[in-house]
PDB file of C-alpha atoms in Angstrom:
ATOM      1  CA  UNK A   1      82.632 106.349 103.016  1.00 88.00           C
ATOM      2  CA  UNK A   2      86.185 105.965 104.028  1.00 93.00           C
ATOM      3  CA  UNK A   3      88.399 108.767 103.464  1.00 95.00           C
ATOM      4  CA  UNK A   4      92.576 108.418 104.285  1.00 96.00           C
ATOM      5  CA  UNK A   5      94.758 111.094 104.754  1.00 96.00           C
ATOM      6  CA  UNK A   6      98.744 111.815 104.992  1.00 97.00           C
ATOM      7  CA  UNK A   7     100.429 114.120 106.730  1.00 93.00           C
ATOM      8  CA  UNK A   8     102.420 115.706 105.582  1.00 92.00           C
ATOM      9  CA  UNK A   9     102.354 115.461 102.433  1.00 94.00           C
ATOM     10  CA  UNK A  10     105.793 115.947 101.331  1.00 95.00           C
ATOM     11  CA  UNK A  11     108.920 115.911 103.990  1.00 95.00           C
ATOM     12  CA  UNK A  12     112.426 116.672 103.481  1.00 96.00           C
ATOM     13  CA  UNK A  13     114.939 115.566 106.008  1.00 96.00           C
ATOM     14  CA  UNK A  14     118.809 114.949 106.467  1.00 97.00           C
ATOM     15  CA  UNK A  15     120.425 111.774 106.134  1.00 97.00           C
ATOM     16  CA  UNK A  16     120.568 110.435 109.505  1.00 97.00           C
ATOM     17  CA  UNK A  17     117.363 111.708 110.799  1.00 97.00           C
ATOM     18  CA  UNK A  18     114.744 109.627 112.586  1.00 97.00           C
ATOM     19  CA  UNK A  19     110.989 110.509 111.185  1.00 95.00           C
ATOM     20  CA  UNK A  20     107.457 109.622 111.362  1.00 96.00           C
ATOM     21  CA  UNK A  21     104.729 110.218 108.590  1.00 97.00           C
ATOM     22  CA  UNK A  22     101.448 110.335 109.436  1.00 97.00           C
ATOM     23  CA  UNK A  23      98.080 108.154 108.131  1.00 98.00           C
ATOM     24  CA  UNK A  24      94.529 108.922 109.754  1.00 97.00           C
ATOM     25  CA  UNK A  25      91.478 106.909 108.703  1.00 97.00           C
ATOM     26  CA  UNK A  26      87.325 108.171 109.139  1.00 96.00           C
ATOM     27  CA  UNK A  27      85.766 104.736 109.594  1.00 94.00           C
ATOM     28  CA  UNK A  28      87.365 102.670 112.581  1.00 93.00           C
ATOM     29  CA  UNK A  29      85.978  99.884 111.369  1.00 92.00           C
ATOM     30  CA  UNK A  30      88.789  98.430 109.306  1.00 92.00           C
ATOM     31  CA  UNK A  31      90.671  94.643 109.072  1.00 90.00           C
ATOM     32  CA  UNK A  32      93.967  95.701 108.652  1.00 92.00           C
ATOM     33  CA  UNK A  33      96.137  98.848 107.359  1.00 95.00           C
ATOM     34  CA  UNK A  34      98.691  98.135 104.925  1.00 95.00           C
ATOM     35  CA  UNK A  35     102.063 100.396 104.404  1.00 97.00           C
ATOM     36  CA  UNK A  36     103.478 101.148 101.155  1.00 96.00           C
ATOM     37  CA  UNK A  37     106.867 102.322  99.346  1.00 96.00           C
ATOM     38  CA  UNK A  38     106.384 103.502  95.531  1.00 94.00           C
ATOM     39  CA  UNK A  39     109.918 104.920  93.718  1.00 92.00           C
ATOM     40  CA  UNK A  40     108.980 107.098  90.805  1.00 86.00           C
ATOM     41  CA  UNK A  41     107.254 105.408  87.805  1.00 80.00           C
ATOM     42  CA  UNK A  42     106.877 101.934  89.721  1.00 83.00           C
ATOM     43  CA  UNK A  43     104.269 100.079  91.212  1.00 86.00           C
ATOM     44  CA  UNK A  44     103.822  99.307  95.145  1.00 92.00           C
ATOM     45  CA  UNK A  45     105.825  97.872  97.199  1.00 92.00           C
ATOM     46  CA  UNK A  46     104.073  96.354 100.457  1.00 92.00           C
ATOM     47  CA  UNK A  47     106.205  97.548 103.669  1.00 95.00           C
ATOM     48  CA  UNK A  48     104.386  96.357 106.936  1.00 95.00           C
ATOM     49  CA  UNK A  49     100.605  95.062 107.631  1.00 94.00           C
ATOM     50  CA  UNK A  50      99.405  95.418 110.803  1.00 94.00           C
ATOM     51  CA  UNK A  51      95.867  93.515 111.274  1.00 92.00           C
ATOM     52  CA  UNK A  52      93.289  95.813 113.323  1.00 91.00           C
ATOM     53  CA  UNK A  53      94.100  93.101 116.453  1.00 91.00           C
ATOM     54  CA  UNK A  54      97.601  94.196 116.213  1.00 93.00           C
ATOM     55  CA  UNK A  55      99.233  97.308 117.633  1.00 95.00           C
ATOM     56  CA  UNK A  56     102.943  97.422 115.624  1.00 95.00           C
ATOM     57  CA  UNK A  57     104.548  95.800 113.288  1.00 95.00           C
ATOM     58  CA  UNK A  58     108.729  96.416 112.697  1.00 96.00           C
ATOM     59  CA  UNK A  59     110.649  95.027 109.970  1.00 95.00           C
ATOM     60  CA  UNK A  60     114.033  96.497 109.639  1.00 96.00           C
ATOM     61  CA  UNK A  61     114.385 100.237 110.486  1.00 97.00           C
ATOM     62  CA  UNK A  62     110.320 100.622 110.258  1.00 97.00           C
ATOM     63  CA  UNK A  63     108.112 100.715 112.852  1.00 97.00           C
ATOM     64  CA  UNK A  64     104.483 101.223 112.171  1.00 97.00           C
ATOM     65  CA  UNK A  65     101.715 101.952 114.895  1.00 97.00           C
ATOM     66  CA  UNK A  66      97.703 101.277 114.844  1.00 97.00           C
ATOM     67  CA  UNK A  67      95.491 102.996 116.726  1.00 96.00           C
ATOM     68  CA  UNK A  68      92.231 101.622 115.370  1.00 93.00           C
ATOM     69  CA  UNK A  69      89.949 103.752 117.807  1.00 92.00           C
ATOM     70  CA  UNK A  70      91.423 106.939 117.399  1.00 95.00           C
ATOM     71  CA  UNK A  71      91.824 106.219 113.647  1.00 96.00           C
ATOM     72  CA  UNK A  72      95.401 106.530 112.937  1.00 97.00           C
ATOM     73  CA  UNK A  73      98.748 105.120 112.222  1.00 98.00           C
ATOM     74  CA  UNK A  74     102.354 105.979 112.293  1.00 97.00           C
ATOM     75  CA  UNK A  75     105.396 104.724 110.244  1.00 97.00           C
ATOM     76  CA  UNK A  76     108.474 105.523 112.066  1.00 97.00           C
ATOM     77  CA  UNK A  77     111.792 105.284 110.062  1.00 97.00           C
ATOM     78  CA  UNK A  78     115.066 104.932 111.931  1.00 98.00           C
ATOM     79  CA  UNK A  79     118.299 107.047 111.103  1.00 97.00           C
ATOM     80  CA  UNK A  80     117.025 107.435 107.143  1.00 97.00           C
ATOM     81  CA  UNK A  81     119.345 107.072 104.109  1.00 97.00           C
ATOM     82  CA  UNK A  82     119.126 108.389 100.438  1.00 96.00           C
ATOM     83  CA  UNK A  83     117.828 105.274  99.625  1.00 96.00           C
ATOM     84  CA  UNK A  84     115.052 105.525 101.466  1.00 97.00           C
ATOM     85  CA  UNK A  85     113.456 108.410  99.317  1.00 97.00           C
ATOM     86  CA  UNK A  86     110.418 107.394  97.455  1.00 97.00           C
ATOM     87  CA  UNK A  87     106.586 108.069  98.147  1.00 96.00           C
ATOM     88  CA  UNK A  88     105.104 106.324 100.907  1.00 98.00           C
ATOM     89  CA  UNK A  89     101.236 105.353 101.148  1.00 97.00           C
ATOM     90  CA  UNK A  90      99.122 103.577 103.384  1.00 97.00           C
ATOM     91  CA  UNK A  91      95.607 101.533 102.967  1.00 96.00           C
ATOM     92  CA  UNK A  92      92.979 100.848 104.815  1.00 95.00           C
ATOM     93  CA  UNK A  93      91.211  96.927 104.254  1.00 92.00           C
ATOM     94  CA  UNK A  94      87.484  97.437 105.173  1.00 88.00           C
ATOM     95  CA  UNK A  95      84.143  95.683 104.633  1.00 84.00           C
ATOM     96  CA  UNK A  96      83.945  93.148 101.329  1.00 82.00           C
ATOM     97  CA  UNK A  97      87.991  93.384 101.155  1.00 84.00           C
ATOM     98  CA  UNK A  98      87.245  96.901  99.991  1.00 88.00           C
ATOM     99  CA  UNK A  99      90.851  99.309 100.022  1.00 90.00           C
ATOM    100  CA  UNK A 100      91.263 102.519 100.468  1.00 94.00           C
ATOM    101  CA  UNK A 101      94.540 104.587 100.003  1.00 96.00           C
ATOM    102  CA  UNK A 102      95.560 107.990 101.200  1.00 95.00           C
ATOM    103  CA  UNK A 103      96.826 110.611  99.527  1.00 92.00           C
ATOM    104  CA  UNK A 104     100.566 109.919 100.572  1.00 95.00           C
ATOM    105  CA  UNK A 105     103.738 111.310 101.805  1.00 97.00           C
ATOM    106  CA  UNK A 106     106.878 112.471  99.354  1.00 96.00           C
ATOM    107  CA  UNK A 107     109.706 111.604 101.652  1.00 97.00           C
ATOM    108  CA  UNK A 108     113.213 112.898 100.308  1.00 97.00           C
ATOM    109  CA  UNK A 109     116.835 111.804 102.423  1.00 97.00           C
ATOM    110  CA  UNK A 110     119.432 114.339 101.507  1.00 96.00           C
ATOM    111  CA  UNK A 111     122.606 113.911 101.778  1.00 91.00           C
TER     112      UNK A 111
ATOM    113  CA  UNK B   1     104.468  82.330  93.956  1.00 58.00           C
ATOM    114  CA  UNK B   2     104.508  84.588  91.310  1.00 76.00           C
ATOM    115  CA  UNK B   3     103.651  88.002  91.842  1.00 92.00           C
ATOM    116  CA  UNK B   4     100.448  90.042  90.061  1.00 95.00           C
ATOM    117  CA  UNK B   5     101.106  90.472  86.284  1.00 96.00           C
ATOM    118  CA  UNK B   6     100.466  93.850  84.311  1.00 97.00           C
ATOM    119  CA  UNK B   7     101.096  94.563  80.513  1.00 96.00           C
ATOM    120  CA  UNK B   8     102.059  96.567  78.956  1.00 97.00           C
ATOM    121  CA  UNK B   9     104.348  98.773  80.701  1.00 95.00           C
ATOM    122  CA  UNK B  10     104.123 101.751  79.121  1.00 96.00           C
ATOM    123  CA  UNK B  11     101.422 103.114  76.494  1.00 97.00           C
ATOM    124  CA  UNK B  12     101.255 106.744  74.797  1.00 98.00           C
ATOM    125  CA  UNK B  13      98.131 106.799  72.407  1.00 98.00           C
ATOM    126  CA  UNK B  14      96.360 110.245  71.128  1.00 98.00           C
ATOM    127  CA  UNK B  15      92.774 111.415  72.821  1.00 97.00           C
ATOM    128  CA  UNK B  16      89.748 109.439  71.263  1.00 97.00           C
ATOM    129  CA  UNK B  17      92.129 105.970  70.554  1.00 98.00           C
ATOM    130  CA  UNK B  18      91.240 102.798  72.802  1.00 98.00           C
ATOM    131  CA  UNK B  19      93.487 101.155  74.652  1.00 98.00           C
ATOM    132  CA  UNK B  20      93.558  97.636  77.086  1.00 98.00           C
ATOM    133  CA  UNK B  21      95.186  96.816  79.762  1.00 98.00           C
ATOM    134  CA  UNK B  22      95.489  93.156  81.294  1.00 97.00           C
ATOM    135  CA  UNK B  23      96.273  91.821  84.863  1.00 97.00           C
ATOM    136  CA  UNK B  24      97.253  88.034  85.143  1.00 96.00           C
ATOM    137  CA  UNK B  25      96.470  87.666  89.959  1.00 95.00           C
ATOM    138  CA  UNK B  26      98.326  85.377  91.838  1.00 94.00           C
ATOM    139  CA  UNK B  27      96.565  82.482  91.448  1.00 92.00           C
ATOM    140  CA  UNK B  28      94.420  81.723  93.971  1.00 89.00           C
ATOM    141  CA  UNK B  29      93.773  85.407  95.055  1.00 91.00           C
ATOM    142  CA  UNK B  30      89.596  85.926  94.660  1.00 90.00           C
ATOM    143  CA  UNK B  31      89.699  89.726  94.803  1.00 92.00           C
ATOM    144  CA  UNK B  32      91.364  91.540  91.873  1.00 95.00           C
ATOM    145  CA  UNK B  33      91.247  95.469  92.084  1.00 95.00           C
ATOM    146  CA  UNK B  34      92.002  97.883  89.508  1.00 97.00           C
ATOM    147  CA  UNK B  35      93.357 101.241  90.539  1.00 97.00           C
ATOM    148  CA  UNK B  36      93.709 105.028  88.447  1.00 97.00           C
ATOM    149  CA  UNK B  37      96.907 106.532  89.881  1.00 95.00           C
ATOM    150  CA  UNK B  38      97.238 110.181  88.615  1.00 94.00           C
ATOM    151  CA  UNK B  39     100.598 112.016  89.250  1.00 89.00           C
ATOM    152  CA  UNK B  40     101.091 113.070  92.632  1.00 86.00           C
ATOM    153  CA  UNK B  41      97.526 111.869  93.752  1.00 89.00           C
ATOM    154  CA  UNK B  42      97.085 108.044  95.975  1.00 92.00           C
ATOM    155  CA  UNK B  43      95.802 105.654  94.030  1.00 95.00           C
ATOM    156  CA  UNK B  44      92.015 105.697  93.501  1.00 95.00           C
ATOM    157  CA  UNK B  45      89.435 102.548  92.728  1.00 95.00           C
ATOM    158  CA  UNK B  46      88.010 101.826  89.292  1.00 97.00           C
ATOM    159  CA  UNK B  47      86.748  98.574  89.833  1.00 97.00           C
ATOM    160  CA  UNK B  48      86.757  95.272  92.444  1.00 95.00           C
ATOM    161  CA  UNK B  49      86.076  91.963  91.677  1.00 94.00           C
ATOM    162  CA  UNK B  50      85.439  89.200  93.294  1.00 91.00           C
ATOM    163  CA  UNK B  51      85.621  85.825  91.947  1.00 87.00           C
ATOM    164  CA  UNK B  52      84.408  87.359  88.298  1.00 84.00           C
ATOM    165  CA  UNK B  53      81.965  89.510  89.649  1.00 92.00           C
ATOM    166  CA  UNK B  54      81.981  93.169  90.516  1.00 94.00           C
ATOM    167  CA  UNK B  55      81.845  94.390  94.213  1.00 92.00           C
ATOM    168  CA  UNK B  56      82.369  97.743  93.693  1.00 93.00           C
ATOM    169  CA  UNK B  57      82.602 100.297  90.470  1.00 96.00           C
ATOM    170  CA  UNK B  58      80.643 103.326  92.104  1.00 94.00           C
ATOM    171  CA  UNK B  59      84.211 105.358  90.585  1.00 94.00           C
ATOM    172  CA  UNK B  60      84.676 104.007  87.158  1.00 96.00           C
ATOM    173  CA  UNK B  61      83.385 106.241  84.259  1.00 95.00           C
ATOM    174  CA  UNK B  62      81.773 103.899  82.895  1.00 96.00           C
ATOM    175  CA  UNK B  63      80.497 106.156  79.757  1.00 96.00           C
ATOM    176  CA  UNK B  64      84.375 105.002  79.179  1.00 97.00           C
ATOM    177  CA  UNK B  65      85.820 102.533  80.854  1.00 98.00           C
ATOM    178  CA  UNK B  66      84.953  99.011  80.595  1.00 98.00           C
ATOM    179  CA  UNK B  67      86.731  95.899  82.924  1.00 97.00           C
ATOM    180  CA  UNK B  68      85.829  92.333  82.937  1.00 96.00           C
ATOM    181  CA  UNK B  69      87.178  89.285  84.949  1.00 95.00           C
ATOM    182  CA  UNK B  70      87.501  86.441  82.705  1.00 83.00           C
ATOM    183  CA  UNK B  71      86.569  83.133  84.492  1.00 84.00           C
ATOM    184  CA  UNK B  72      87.338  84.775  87.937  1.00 81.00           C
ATOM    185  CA  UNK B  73      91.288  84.929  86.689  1.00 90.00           C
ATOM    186  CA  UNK B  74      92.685  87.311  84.053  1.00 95.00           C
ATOM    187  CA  UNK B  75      91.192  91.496  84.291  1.00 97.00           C
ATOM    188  CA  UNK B  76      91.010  93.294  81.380  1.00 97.00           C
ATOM    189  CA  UNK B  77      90.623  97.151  81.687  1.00 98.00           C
ATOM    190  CA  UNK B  78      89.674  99.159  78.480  1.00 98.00           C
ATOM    191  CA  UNK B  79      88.829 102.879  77.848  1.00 98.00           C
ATOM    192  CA  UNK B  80      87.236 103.972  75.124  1.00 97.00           C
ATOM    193  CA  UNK B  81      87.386 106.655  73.609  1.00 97.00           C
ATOM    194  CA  UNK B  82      90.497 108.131  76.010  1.00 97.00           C
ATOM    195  CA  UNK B  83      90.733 111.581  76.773  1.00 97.00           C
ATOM    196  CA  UNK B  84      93.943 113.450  78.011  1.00 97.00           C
ATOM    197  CA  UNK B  85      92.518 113.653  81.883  1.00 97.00           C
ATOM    198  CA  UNK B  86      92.880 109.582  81.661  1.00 97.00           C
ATOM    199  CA  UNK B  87      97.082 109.942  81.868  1.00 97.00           C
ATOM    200  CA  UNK B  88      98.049 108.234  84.775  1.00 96.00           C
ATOM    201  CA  UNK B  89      99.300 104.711  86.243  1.00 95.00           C
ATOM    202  CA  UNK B  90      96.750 102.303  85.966  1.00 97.00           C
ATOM    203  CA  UNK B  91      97.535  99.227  88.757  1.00 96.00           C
ATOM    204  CA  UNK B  92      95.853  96.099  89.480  1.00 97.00           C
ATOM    205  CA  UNK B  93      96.423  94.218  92.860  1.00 95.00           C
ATOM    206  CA  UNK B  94      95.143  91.097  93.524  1.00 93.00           C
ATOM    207  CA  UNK B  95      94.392  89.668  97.475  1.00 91.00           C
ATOM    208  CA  UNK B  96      92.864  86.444  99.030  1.00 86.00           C
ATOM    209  CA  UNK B  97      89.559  86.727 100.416  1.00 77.00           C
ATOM    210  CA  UNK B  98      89.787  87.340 104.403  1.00 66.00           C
ATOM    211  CA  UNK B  99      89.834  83.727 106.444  1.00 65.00           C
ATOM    212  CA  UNK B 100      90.146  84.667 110.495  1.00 55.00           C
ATOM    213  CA  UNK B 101      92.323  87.641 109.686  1.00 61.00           C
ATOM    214  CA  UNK B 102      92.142  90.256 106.897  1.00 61.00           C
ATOM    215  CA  UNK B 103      94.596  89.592 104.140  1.00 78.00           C
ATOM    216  CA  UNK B 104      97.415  91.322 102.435  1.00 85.00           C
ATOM    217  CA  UNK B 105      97.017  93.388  99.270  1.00 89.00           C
ATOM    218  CA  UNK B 106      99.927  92.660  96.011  1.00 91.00           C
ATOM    219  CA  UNK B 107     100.726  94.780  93.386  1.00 93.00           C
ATOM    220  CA  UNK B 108     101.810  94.637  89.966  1.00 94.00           C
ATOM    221  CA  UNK B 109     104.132  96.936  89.111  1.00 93.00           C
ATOM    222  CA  UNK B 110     101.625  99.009  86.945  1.00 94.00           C
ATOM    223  CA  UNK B 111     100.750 100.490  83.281  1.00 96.00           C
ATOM    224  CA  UNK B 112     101.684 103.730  82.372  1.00 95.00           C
ATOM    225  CA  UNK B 113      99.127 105.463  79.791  1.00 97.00           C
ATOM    226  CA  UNK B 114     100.145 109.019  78.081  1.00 97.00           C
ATOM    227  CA  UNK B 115      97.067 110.587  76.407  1.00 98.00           C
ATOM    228  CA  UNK B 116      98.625 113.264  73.843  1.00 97.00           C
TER     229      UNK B 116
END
């Protein structure tokens, strides 16, 4: 069974700051993993896919990493603003389209 | 393209009520998921279809919770009777089936349910 998890789970940082959050996966045997953004009582807002033949994918000030073997994945965001404070999960696509989320990451840009 | 449609919104409805939800995919899209988001948790999965029949619903309680995928389009979700533990954002997501490379998952922008 696949299990995803976050690290860390919540994160604080200054306005300004360059971060990373964290996603690591059990099963190596995925498709793709799939970045998300979700402000408070909203649904999901797709951020990057990276297919499991693909190493990074940027759009913007995001960067996100695969490392299918080692079973993990970064999402790097460049000098952060206010705006970017929401919670941000990732998803593995395995066998039979089957996807699994992690637990995510509360990311807060103060000002 | 349209994106994946959810209603209602928002529902409040006291312990042992019903209550459905419905989720119109992008058309097209032959896997439609249903997922229980509880506050502060990741999203966890009720039910997959694909086409209108069910790949996976190993999590759903079903004792409870009932879905069906009418004609391989439109999802209903229903609970019955709720209890207060089933407060939480209930999302569907709809996605192609995989062709040479895995496909991208879409959202609807989900259904809040209050259990008082």
């Amino acid at each position: 069974k696949q299990e995803v998890t976050q690290i860390p789970a919540a994160l604080s940082v200054p306005e300004g700051e360059n971060l990373v959050l964290n996603c690591s996966f059990t099963d190596s045997a995925i498709y793709n993993l799939q970045w998300f953004r979700q402000d408070p009582g909203k649904g999901l807002t797709s951020l990057l896919l990276i297919q499991s033949s693909q190493r990074e994918q940027t759009s913007g000030r995001l960067n996100a990493s695969l490392d299918k073997s080692s079973g993990r994945s970064t999402l790097y965001i460049a000098a952060s603003q206010p705006g970017d404070s929401a919670t941000y999960l990732c998803a593995v696509k395995g066998g039979g389209n089957k996807l699994t989320f992690g637990t995510g990451t509360q990311l807060k840009v103060e000002l | 393209e349209a994106g994946v449609a959810q209603s209602p919104r928002y529902k409040i409805i006291e312990k042992r009520q019903s209550v459905a939800f419905w989720c119109n995919p992008i058309s097209g899209h032959a896997t439609l998921y249903w997922y229980q988001q509880i506050l502060g948790q990741g999203p966890k999965l009720l039910i997959q279809f694909q086409n209108n029949g069910v790949v996976d619903d190993s999590q759903l309680p079903k004792d409870r919770f009932s879905a069906e995928r009418l004609k391989g389009v439109d999802s209903t979700l229903k609970i019955q009777p709720a209890k207060l533990e089933d407060s939480a954002v209930y999302l569907c997501a709809s996605s192609p089936l995989p062709r040479r490379i895995a496909t991208e998952a879409f959202f609807g922008q989900g259904t809040r349910l209050t259990v008082v």
